[in-house]
PDB file of C-alpha atoms in Angstrom:
ATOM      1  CA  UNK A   1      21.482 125.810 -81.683  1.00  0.00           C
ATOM      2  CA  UNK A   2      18.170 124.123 -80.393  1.00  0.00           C
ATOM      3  CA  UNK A   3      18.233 121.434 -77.992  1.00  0.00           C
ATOM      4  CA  UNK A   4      14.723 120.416 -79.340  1.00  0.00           C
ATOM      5  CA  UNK A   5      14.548 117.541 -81.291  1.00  0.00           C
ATOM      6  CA  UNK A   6      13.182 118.186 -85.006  1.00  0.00           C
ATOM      7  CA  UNK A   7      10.150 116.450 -85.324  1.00  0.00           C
ATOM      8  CA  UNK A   8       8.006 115.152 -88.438  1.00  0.00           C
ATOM      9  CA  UNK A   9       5.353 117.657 -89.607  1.00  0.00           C
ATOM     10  CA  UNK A  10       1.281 116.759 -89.944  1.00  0.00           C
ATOM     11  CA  UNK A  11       1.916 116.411 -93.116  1.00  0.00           C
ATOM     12  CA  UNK A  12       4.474 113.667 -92.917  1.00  0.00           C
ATOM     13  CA  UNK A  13       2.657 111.789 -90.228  1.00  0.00           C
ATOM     14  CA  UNK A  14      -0.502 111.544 -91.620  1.00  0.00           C
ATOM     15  CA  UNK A  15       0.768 110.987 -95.129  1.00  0.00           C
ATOM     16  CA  UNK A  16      -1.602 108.567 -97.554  1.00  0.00           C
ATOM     17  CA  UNK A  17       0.388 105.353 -97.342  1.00  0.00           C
ATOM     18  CA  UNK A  18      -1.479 103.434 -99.971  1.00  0.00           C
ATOM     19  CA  UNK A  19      -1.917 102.838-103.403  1.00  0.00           C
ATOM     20  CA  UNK A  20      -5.686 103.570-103.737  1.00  0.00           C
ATOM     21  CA  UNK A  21      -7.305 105.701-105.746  1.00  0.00           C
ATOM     22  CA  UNK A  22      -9.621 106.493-103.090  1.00  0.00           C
ATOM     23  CA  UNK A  23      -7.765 105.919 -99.831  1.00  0.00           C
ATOM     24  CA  UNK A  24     -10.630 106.774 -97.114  1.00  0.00           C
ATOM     25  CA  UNK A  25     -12.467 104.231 -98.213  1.00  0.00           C
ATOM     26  CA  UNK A  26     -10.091 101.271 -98.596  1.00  0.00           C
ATOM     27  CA  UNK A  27     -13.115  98.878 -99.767  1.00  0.00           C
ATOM     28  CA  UNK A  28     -12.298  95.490-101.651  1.00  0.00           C
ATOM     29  CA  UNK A  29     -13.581  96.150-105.154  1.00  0.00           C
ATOM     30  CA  UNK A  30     -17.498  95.291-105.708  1.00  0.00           C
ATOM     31  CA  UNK A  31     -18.895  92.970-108.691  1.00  0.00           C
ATOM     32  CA  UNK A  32     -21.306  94.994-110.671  1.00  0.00           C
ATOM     33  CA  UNK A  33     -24.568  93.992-109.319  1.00  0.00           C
ATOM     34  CA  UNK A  34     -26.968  91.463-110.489  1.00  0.00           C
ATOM     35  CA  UNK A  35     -30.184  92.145-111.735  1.00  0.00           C
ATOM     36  CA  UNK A  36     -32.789  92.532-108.587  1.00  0.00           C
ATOM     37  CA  UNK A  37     -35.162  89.219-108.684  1.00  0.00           C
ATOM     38  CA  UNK A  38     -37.663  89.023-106.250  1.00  0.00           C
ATOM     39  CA  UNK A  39     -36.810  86.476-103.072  1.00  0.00           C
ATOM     40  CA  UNK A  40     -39.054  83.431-103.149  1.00  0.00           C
ATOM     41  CA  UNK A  41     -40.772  83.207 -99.814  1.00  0.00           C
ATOM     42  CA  UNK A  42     -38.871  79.651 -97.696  1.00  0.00           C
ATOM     43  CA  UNK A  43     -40.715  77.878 -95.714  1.00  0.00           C
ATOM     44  CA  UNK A  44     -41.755  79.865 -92.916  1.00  0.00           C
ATOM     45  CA  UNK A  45     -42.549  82.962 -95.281  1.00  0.00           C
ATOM     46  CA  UNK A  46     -39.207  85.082 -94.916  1.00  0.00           C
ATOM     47  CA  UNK A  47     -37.520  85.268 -97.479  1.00  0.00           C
ATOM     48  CA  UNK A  48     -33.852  83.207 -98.237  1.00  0.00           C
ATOM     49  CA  UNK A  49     -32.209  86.747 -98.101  1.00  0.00           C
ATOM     50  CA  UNK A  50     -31.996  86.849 -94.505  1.00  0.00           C
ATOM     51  CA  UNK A  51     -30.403  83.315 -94.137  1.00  0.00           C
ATOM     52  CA  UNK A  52     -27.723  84.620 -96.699  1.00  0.00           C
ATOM     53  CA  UNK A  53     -26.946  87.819 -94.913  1.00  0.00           C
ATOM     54  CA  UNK A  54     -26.443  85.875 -91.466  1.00  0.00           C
ATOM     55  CA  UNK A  55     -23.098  84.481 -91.434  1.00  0.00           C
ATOM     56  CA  UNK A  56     -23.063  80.939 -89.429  1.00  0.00           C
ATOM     57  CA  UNK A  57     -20.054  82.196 -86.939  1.00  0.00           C
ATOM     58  CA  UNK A  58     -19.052  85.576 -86.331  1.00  0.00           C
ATOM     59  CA  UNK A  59     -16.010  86.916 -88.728  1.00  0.00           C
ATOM     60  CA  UNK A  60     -13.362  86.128 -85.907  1.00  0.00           C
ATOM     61  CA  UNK A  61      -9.824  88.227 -86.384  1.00  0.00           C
ATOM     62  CA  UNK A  62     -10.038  89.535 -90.093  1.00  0.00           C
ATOM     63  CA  UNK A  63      -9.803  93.250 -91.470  1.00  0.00           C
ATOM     64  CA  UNK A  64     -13.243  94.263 -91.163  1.00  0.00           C
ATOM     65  CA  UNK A  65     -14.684  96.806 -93.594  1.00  0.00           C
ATOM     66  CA  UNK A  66     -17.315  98.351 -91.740  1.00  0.00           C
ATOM     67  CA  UNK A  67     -18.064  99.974 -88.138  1.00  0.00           C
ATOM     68  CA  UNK A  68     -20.671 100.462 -85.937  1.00  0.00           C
ATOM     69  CA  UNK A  69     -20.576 101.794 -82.197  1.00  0.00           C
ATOM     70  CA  UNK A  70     -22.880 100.511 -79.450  1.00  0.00           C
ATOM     71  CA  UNK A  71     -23.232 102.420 -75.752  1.00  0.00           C
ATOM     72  CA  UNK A  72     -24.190  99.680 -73.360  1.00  0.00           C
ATOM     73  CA  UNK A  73     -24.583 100.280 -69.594  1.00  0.00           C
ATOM     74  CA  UNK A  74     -22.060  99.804 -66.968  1.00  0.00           C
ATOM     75  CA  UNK A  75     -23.737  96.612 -65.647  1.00  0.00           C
ATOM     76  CA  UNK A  76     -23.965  95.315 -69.293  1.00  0.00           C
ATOM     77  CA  UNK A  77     -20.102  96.176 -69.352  1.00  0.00           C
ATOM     78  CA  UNK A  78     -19.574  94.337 -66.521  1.00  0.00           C
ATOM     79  CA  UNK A  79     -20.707  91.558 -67.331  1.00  0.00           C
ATOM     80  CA  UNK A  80     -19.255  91.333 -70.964  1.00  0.00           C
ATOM     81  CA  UNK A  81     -16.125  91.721 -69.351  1.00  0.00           C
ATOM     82  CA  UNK A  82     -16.785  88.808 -66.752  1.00  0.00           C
ATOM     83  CA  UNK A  83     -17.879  86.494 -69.683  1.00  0.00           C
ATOM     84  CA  UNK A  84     -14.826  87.676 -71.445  1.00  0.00           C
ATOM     85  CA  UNK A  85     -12.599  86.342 -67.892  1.00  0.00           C
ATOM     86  CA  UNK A  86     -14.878  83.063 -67.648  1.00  0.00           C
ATOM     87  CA  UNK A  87     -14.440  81.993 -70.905  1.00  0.00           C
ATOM     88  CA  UNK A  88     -10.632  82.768 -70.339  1.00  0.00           C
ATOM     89  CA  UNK A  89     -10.368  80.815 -66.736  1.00  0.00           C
ATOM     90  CA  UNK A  90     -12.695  77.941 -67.342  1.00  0.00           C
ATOM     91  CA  UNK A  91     -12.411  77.311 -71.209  1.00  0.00           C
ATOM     92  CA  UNK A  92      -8.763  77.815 -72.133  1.00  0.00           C
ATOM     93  CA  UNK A  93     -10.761  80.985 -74.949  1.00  0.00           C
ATOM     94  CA  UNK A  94      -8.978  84.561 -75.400  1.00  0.00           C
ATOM     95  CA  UNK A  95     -11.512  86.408 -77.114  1.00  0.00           C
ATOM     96  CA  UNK A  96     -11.414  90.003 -77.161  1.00  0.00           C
ATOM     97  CA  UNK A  97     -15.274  92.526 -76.798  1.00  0.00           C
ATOM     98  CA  UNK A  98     -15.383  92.822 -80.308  1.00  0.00           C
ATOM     99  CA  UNK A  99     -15.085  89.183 -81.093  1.00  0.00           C
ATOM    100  CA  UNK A 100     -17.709  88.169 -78.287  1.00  0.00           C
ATOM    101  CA  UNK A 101     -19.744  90.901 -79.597  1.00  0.00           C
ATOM    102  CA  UNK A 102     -19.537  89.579 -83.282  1.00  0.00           C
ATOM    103  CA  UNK A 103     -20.184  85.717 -82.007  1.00  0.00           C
ATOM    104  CA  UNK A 104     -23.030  86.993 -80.381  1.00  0.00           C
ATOM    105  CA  UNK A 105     -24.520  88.673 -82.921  1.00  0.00           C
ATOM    106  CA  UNK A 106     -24.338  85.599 -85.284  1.00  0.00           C
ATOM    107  CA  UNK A 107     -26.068  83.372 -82.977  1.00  0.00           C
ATOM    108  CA  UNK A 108     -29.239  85.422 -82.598  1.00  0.00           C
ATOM    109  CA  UNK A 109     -29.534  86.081 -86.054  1.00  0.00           C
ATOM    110  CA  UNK A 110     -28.886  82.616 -86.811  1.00  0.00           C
ATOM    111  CA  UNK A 111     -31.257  81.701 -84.147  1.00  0.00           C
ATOM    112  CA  UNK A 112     -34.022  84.237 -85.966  1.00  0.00           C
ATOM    113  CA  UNK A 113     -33.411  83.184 -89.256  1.00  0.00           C
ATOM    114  CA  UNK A 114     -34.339  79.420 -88.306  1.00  0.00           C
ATOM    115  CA  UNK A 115     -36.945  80.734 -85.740  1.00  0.00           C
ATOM    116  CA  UNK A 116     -38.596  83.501 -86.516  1.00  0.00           C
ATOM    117  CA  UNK A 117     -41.192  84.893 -84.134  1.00  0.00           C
ATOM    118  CA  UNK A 118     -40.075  82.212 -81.601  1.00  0.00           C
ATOM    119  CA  UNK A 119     -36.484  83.321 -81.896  1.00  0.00           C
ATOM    120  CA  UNK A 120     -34.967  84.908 -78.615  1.00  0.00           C
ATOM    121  CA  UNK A 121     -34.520  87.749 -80.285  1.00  0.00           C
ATOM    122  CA  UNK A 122     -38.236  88.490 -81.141  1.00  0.00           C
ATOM    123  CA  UNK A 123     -39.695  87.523 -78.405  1.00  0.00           C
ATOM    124  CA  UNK A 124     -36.825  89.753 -76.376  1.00  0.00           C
ATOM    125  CA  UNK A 125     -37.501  92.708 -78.637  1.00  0.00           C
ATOM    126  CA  UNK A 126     -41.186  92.331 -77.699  1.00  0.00           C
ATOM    127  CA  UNK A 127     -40.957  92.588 -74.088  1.00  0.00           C
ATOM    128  CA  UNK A 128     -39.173  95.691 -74.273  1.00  0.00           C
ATOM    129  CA  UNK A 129     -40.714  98.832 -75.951  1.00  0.00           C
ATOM    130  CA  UNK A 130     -39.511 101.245 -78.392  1.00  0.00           C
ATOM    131  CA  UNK A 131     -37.968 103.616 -76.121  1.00  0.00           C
ATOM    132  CA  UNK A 132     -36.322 100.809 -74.495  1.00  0.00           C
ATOM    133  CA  UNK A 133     -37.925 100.131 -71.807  1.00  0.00           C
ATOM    134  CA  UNK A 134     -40.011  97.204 -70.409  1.00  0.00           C
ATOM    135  CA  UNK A 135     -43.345  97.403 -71.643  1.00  0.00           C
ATOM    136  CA  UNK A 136     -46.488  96.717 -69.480  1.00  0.00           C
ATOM    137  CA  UNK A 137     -48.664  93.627 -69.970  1.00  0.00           C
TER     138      UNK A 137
END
């Protein structure tokens, strides 16, 4: 007799455990879509779209559906993680990378969406080129 214990095969450990027709993509169903209209220009000539798409606050802890990845530098690592601590220490906040990422990301798009080509982001994006580094001018 063995002295191994018997373990569970692949099989058994990477079993589908829900109810899904379609289990790799465990989407929430989709409404059958609308007939396109054309977006009437707002005010400043962009269209009401963009203010839609741009959620006021980042999603904070839900199920998210969807994932991107992002390489940063060390130095940009660095100091993610050192905003992460500070707002810790000094503002009572325990936030995790992918919720100061998300927070982030829904302040500058908030910010272009009511500021256009003076939004930080645009005028950031235009100091640095397309290979990502800082243009000359």
């Amino acid at each position: 007799m063995s002295r191994r214990a018997s373990l569970p095969g692949a099989s058994e450990l990477f079993r589908i455990t829900t109810s899904t027709a379609s289990p790799a993509l465990d989407l929430p169903p989709q409404a059958p879509p609308e007939p396109a209209e054309k977006p009437k220009p707002a005010g400043n000539g962009r269209t009401e779209q963009l203010s839609r798409s741009a959620a006021p606050h980042g999603s904070g802890r839900t199920k998210h559906d969807a994932k991107i990845t992002v390489y940063v530098s060390g130095d940009e690592l660095l100091a993610m993680e050192q905003a992460r601590l500070t707002l810790r220490a000094k503002h009572d906040l325990v936030v995790d990378r992918g919720r100061l990422v998300r927070e982030a990301v829904a302040v500058l798009l908030a910010d272009f969406d009511q500021n256009g080509d003076e939004s930080v982001l645009v005028q950031r994006l235009r100091v640095v080129g397309s290979d990502g580094g800082e243009t000359e001018g």
